PDB file of C-alpha atoms in Angstrom:
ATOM      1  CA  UNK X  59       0.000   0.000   0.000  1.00  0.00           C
ATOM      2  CA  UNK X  60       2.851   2.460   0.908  1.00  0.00           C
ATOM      3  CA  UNK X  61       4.578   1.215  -1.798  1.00  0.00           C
ATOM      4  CA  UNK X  62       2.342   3.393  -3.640  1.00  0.00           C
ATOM      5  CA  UNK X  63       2.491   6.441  -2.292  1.00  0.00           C
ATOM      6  CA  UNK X  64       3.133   9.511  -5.192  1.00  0.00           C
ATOM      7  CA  UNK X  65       5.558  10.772  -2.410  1.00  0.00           C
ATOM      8  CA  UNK X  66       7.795   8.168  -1.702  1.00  0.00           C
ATOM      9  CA  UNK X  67       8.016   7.396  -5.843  1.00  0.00           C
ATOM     10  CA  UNK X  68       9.086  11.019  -6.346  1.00  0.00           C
ATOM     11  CA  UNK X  69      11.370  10.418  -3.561  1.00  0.00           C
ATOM     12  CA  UNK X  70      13.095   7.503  -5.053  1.00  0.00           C
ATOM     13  CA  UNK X  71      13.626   8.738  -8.439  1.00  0.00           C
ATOM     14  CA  UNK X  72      15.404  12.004  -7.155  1.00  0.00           C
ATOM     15  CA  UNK X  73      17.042  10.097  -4.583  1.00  0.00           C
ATOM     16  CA  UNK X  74      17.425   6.313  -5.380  1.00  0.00           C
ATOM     17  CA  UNK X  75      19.368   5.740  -2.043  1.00  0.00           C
ATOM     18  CA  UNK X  76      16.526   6.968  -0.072  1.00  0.00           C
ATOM     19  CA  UNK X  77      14.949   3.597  -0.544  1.00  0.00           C
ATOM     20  CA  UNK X  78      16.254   1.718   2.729  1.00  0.00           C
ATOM     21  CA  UNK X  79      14.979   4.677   4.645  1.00  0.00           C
ATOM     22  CA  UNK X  80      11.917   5.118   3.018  1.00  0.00           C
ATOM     23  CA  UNK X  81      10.953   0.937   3.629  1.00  0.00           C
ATOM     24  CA  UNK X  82      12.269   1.502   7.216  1.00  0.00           C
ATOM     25  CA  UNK X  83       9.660   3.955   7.674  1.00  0.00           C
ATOM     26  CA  UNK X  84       7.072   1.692   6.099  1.00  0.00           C
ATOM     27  CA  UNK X  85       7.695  -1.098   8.473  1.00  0.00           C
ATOM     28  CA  UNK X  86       7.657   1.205  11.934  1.00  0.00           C
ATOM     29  CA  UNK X  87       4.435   2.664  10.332  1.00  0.00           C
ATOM     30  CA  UNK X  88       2.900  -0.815   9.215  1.00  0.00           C
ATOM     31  CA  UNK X  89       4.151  -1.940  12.956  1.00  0.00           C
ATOM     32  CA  UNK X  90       2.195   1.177  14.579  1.00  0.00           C
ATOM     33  CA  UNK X  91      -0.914   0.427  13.099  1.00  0.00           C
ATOM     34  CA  UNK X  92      -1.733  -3.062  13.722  1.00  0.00           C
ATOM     35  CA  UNK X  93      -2.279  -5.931  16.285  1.00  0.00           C
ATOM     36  CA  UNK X  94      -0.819  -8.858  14.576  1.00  0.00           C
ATOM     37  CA  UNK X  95       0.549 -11.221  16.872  1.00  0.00           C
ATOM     38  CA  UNK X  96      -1.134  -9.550  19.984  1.00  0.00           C
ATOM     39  CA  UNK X  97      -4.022 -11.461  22.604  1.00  0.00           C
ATOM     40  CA  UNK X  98      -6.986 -10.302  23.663  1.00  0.00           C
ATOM     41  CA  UNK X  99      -9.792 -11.105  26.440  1.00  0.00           C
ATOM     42  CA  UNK X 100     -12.975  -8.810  25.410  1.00  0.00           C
ATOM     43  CA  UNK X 101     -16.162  -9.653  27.891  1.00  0.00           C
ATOM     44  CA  UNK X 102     -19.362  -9.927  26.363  1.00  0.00           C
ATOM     45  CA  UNK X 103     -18.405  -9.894  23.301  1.00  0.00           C
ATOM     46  CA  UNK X 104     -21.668 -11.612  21.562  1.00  0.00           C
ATOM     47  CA  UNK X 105     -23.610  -8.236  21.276  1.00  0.00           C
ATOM     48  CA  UNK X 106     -23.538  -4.918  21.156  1.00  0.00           C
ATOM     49  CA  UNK X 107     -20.560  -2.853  21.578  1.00  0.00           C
ATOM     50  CA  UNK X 108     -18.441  -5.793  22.853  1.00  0.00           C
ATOM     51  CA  UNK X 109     -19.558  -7.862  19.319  1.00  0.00           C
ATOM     52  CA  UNK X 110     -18.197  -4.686  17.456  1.00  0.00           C
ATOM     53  CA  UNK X 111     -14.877  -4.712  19.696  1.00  0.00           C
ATOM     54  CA  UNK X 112     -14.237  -8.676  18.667  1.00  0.00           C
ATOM     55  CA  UNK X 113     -14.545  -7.689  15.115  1.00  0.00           C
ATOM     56  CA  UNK X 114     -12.548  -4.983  15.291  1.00  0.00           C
ATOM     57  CA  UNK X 115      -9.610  -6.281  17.254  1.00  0.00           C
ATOM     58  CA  UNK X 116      -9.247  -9.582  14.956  1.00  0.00           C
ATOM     59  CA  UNK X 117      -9.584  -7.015  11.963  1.00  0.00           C
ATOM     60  CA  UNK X 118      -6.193  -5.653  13.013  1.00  0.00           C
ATOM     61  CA  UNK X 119      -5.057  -9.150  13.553  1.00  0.00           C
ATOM     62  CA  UNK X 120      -5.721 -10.292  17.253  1.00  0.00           C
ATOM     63  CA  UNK X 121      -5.974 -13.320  18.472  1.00  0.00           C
ATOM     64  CA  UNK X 122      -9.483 -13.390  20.442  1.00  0.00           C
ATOM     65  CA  UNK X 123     -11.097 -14.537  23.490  1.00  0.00           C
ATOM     66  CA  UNK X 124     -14.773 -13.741  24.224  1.00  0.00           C
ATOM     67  CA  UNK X 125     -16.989 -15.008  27.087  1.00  0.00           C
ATOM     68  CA  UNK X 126     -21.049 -14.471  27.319  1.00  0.00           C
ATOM     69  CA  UNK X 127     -23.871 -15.955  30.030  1.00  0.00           C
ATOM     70  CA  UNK X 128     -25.747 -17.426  26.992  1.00  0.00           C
ATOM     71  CA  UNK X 129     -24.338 -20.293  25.746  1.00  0.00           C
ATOM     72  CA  UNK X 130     -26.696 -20.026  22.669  1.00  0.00           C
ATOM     73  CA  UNK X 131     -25.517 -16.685  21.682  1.00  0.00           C
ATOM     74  CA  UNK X 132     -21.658 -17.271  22.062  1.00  0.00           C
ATOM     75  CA  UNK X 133     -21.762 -20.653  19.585  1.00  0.00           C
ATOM     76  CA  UNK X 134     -23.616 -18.854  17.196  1.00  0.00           C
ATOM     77  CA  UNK X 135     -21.160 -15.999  17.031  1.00  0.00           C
ATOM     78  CA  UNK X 136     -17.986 -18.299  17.565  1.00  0.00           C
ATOM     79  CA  UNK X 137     -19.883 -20.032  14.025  1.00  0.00           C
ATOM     80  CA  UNK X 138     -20.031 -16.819  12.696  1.00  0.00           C
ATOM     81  CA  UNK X 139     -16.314 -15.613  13.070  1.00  0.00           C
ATOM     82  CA  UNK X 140     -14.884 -18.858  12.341  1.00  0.00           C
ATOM     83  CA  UNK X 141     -16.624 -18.782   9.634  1.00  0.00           C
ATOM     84  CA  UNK X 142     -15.383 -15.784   8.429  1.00  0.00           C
ATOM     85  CA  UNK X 143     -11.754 -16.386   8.899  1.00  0.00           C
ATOM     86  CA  UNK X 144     -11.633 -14.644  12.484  1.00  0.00           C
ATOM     87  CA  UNK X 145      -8.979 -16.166  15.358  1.00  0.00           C
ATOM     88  CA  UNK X 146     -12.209 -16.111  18.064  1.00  0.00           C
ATOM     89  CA  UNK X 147     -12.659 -18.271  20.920  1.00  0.00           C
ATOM     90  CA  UNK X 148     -15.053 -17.901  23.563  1.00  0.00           C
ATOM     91  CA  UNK X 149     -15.773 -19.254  26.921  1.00  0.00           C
ATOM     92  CA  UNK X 150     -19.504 -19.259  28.995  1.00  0.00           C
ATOM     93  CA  UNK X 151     -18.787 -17.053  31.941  1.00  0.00           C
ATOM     94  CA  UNK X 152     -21.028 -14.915  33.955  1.00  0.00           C
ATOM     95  CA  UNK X 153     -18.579 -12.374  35.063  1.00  0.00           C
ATOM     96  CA  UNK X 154     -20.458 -11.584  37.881  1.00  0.00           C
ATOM     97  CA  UNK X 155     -19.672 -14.818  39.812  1.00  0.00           C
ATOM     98  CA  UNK X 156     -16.388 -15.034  41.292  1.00  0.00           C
ATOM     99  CA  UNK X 157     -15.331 -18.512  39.973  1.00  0.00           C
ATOM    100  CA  UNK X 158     -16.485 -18.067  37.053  1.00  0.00           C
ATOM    101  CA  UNK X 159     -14.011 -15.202  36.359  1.00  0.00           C
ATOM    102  CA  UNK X 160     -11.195 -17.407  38.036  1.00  0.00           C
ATOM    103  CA  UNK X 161     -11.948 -20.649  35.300  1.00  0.00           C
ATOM    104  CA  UNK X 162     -12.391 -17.905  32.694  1.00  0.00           C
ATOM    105  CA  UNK X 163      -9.099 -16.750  33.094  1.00  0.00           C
ATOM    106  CA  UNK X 164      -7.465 -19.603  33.512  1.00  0.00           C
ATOM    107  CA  UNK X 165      -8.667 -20.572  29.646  1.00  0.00           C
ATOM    108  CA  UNK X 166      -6.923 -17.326  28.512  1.00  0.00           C
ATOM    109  CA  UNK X 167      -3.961 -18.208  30.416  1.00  0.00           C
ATOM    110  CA  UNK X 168      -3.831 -21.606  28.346  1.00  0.00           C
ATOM    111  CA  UNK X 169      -4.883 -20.686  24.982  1.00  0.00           C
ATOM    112  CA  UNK X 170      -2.458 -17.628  24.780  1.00  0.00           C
ATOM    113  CA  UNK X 171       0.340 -19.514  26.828  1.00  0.00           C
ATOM    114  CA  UNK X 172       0.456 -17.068  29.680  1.00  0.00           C
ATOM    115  CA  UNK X 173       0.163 -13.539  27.897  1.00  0.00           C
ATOM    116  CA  UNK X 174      -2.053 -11.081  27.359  1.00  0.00           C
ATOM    117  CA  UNK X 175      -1.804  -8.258  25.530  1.00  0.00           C
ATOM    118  CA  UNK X 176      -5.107  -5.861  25.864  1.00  0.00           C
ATOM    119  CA  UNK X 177      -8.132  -6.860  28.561  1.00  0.00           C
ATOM    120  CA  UNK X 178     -11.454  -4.934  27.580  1.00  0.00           C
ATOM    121  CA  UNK X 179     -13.795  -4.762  30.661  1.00  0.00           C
ATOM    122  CA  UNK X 180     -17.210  -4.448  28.491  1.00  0.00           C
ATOM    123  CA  UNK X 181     -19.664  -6.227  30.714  1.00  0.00           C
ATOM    124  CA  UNK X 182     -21.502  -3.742  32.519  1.00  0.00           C
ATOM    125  CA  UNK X 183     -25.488  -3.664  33.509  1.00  0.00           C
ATOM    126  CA  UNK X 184     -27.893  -0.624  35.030  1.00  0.00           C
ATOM    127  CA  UNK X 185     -31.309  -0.689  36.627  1.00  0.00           C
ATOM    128  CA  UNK X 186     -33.190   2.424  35.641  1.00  0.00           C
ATOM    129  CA  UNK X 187     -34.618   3.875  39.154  1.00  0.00           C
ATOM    130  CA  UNK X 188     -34.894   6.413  41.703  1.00  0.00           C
ATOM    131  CA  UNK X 189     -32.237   5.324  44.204  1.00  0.00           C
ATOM    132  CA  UNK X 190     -34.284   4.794  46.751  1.00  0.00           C
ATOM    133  CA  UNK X 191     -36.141   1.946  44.994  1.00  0.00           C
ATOM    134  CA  UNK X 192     -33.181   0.193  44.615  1.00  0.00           C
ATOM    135  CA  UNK X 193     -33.072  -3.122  46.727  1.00  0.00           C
ATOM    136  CA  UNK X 194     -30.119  -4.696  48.500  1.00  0.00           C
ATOM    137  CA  UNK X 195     -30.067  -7.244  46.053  1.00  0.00           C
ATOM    138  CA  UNK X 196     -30.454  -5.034  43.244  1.00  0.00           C
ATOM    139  CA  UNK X 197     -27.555  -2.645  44.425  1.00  0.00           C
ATOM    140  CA  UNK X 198     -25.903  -5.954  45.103  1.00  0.00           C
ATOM    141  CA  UNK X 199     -25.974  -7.094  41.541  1.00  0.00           C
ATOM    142  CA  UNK X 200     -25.088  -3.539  40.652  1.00  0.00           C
ATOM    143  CA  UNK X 201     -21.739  -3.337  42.372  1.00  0.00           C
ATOM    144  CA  UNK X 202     -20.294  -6.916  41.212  1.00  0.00           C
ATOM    145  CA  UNK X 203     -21.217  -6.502  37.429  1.00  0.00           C
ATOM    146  CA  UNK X 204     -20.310  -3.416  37.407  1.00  0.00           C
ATOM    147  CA  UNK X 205     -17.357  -3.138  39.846  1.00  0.00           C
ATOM    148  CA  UNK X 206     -16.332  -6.017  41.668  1.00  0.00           C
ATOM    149  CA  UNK X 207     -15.853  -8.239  37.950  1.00  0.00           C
ATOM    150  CA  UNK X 208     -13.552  -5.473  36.649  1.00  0.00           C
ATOM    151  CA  UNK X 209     -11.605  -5.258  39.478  1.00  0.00           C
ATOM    152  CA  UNK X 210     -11.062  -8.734  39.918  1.00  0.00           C
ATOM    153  CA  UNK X 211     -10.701  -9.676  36.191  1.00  0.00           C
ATOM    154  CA  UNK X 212      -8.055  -7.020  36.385  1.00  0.00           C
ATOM    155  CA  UNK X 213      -6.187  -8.741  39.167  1.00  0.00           C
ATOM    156  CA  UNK X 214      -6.389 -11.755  37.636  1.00  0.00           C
ATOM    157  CA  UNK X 215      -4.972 -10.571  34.163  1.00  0.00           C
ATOM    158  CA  UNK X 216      -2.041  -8.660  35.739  1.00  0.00           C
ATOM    159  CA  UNK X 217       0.419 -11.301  35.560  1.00  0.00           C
ATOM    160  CA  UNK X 218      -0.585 -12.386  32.309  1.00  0.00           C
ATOM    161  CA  UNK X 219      -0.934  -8.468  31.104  1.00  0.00           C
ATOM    162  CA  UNK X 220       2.530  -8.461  32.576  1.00  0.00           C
ATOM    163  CA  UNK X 221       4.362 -11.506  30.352  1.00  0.00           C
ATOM    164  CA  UNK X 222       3.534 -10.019  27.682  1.00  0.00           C
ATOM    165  CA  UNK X 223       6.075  -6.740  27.934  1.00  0.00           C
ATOM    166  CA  UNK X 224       2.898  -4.640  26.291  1.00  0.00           C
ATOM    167  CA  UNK X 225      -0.527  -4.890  28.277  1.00  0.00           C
ATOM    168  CA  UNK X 226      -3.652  -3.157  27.664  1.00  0.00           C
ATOM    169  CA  UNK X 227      -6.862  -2.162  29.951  1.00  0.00           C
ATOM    170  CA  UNK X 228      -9.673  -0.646  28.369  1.00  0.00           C
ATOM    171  CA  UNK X 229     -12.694   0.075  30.302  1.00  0.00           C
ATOM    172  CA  UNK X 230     -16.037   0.376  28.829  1.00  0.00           C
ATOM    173  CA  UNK X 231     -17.844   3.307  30.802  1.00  0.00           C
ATOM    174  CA  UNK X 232     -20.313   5.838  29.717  1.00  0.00           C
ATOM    175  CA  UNK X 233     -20.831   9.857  29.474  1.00  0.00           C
ATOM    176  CA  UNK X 234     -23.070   9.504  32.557  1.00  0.00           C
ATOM    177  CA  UNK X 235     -19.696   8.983  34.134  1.00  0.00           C
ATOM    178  CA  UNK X 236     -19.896  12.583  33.743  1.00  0.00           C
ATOM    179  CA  UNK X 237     -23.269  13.106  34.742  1.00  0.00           C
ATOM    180  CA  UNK X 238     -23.294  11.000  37.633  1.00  0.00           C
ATOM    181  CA  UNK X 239     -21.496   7.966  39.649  1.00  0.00           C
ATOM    182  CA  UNK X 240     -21.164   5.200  36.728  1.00  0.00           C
ATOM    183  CA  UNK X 241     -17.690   5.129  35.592  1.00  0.00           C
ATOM    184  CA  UNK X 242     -14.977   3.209  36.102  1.00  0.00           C
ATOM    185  CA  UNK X 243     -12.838   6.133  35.691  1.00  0.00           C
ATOM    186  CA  UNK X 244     -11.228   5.942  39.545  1.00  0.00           C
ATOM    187  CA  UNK X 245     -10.242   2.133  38.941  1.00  0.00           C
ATOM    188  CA  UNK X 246      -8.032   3.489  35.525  1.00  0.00           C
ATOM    189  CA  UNK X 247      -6.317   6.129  37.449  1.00  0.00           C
ATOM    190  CA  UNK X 248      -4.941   3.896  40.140  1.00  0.00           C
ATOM    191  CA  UNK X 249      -3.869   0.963  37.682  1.00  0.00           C
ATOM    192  CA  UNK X 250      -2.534   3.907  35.279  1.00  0.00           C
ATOM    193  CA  UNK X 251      -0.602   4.587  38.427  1.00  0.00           C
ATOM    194  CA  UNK X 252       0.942   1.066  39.660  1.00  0.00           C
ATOM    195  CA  UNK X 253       0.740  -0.790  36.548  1.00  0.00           C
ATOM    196  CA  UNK X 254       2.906   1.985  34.243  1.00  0.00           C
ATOM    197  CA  UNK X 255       6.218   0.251  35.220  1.00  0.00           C
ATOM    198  CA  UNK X 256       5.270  -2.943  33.955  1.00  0.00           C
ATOM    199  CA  UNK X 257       4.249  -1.491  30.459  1.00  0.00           C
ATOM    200  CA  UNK X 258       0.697  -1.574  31.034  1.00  0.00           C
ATOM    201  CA  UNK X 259      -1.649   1.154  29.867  1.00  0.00           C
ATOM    202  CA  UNK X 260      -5.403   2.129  31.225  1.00  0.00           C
ATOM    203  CA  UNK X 261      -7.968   4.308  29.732  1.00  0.00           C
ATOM    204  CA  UNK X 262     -11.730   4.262  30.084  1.00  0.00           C
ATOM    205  CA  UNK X 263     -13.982   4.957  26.859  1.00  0.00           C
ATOM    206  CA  UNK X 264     -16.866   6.668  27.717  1.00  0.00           C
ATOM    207  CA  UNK X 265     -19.896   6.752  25.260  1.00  0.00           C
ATOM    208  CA  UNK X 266     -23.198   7.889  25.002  1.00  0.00           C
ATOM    209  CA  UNK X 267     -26.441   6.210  23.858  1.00  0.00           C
ATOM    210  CA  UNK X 268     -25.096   3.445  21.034  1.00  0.00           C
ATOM    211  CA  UNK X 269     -27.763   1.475  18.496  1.00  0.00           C
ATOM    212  CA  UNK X 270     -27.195  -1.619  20.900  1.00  0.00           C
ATOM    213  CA  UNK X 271     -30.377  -3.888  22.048  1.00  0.00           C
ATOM    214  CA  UNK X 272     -29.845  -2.384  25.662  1.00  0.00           C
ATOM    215  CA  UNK X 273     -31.498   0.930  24.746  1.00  0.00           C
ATOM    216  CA  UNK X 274     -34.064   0.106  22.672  1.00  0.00           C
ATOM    217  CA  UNK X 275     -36.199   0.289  25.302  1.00  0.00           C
ATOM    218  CA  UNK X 276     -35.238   3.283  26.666  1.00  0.00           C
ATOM    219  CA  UNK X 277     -35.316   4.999  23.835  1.00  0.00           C
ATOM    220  CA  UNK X 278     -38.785   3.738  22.793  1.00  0.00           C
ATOM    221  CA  UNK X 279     -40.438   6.814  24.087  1.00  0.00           C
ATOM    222  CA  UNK X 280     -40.336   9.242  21.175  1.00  0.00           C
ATOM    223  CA  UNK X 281     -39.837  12.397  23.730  1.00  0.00           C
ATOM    224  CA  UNK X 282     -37.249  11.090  25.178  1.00  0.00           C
ATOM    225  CA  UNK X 283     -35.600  10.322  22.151  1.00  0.00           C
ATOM    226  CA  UNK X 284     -35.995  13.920  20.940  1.00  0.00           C
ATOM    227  CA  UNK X 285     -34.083  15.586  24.267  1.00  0.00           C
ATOM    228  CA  UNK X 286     -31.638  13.326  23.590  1.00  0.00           C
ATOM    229  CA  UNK X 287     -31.282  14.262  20.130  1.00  0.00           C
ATOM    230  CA  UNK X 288     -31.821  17.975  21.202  1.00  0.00           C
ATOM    231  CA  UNK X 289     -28.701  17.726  23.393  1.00  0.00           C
ATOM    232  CA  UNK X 290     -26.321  15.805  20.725  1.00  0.00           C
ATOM    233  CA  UNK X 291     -24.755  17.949  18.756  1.00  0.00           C
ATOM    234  CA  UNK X 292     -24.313  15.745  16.021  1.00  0.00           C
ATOM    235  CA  UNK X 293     -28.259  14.874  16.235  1.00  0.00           C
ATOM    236  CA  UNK X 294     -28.020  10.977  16.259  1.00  0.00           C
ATOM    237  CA  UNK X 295     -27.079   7.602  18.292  1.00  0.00           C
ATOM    238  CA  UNK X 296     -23.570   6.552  18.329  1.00  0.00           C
ATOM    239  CA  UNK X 297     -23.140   2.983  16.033  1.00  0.00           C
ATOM    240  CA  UNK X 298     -21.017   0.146  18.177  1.00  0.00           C
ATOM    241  CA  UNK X 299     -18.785   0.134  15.157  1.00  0.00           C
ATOM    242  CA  UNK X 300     -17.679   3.703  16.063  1.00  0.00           C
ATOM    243  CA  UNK X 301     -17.203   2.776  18.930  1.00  0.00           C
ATOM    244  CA  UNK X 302     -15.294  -0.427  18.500  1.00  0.00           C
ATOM    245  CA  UNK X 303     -12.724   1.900  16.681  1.00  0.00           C
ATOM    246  CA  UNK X 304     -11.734   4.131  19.630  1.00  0.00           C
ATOM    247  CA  UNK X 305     -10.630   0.784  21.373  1.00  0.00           C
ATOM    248  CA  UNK X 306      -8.367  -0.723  19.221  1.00  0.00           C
ATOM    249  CA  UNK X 307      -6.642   3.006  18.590  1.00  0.00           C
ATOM    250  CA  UNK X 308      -5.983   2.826  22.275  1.00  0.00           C
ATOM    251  CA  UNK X 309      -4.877  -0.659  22.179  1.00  0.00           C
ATOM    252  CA  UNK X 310      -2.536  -0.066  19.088  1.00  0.00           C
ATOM    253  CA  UNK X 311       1.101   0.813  19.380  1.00  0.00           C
ATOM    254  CA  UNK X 312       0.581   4.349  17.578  1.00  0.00           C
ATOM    255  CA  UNK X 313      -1.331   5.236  20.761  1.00  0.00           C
ATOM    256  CA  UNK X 314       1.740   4.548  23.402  1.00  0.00           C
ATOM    257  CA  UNK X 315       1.727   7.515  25.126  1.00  0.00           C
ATOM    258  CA  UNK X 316      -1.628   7.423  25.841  1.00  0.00           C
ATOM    259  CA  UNK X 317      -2.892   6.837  29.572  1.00  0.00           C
ATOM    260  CA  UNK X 318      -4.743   6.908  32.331  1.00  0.00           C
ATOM    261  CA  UNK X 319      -7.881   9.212  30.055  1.00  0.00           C
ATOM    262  CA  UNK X 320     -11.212   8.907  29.792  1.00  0.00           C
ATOM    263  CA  UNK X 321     -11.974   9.344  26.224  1.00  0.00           C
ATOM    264  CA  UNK X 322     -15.850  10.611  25.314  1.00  0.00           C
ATOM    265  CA  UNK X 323     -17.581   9.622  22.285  1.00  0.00           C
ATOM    266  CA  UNK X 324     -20.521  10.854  22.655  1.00  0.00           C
ATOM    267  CA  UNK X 325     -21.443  12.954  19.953  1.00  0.00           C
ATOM    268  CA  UNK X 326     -20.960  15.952  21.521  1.00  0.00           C
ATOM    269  CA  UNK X 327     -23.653  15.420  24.424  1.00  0.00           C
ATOM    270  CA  UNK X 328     -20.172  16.268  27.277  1.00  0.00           C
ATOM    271  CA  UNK X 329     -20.353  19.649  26.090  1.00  0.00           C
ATOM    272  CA  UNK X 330     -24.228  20.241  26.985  1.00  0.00           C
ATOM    273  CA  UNK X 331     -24.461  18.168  29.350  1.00  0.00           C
ATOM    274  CA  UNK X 332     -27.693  16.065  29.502  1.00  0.00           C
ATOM    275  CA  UNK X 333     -31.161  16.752  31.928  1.00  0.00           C
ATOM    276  CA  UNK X 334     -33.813  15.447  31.198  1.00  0.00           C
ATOM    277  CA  UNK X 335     -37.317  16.515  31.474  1.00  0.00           C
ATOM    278  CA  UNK X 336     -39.043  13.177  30.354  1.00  0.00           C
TER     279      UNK X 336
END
């Protein structure tokens, strides 16, 4: 592809012994922009954003491991990818449950021989009422899917995020992170922190409403829907491929320097700021 760049032709007839440099620059570009040879855990990867994630990752030439509660679901997908030429595995975990996380990571440990390059904590659920509605067990349920399983799956990956001399956390939050308490963007900060020695890099993606089964309900109600378009600036949902893309850039070498942020895409809706009236 660079090969054909007008530039780098016009540099080579002027210059004929500008060639070695020019395909040294090729190769640190080529190696910048792709995840060839890398490993990957994403959670929940059947739907959604974390289906788009998958995709993307093993379109830049990861080697992937998904997990899902419905058995159903994952086979089909795993079918799918396979299929298609993808490197996907996938294991049925409920990331909620403690040893279910522990045997999940225990199959990443043996498929990818003790490495792993890039862990993306997508799982997350919300219950959609006034807070004091909420029961124990609801808060319960709450706090492990959305906390306790990221913190723990991170623990667990460390040594195998470790190995691999070039780890990766990304953390699937939202813009209401913003808004309110529903981000994981306190948990990034403190691995940022004590994980930077070891070559491992955190950031949190934040996004706003995405096409994704999980708010098609939500956004059933047509004057909801137009506040929330009111307060976009760009006017329209957010498509999981869109965001899909935002995580591999962070998980690709051209993004080294970047850590420890909490990256919006959200259409513009930070800027606003979003209260609704519905």
């Amino acid at each position: 592809m660079h090969a054909q760049n007008p530039l780098n032709q016009l540099l080579l007839v002027l210059d004929p012994d500008n060639s070695h440099r020019i395909r040294s620059h090729q190769s640190t570009t080529q190696h910048r922009w792709t995840l060839q040879g890398m490993t990957a855990l994403v959670t929940g990867g059947t739907r959604g954003i974390g289906h788009a994630i998958v995709e993307e990752l093993t379109g830049f030439g990861a080697r992937v491991h998904t997990c899902a509660r419905n058995e159903h679901d994952l086979t089909k997908c795993l079918k799918k990818w396979n299929d298609s030429g993808f490197d996907v595995t996938g294991s049925v975990c409920d990331v909620s449950v403690p040893h279910q996380r522990e045997a999940l990571m225990e199959s990443v440990s043996s498929l990818f021989h003790g490495k792993l390059n890039i862990l993306i904590n997508n799982v997350g659920t919300n219950i959609r009422k006034p807070v004091t509605d909420f029961t124990s067990a609801e808060f319960s349920t709450l706090i492990d899917t959305n906390l306790g399983s990221v913190f723990h799956l991170c623990q667990l990956a460390y040594p195998l995020l470790k190995a691999s001399g070039m780890g990766n956390v990304v953390f699937i939050s939202s813009v209401s992170g913003f808004f309110s308490l529903k981000s994981m963007s306190v948990q990034g900060a403190m691995k940022t922190c004590e994980w930077e020695k070891d070559n491992i890099r955190s950031n949190a993606v934040a996004p706003w409403y995405i096409k994704t089964s999980l708010v098609e309900q939500v956004l059933s109600n047509k004057d909801y829907l137009e506040e929330v378009y009111s307060r976009t600036p760009l006017r329209r949902l957010g498509d999981p491929a869109e965001v899909s893309s935002l995580v591999a850039f962070l998980c690709l070498p051209a993004s080294s320097y970047i850590t420890g942020q909490i990256i919006c895409i959200d259409g513009g809706v930070s800027v606003n700021g979003f209260h609704p009236t519905t």
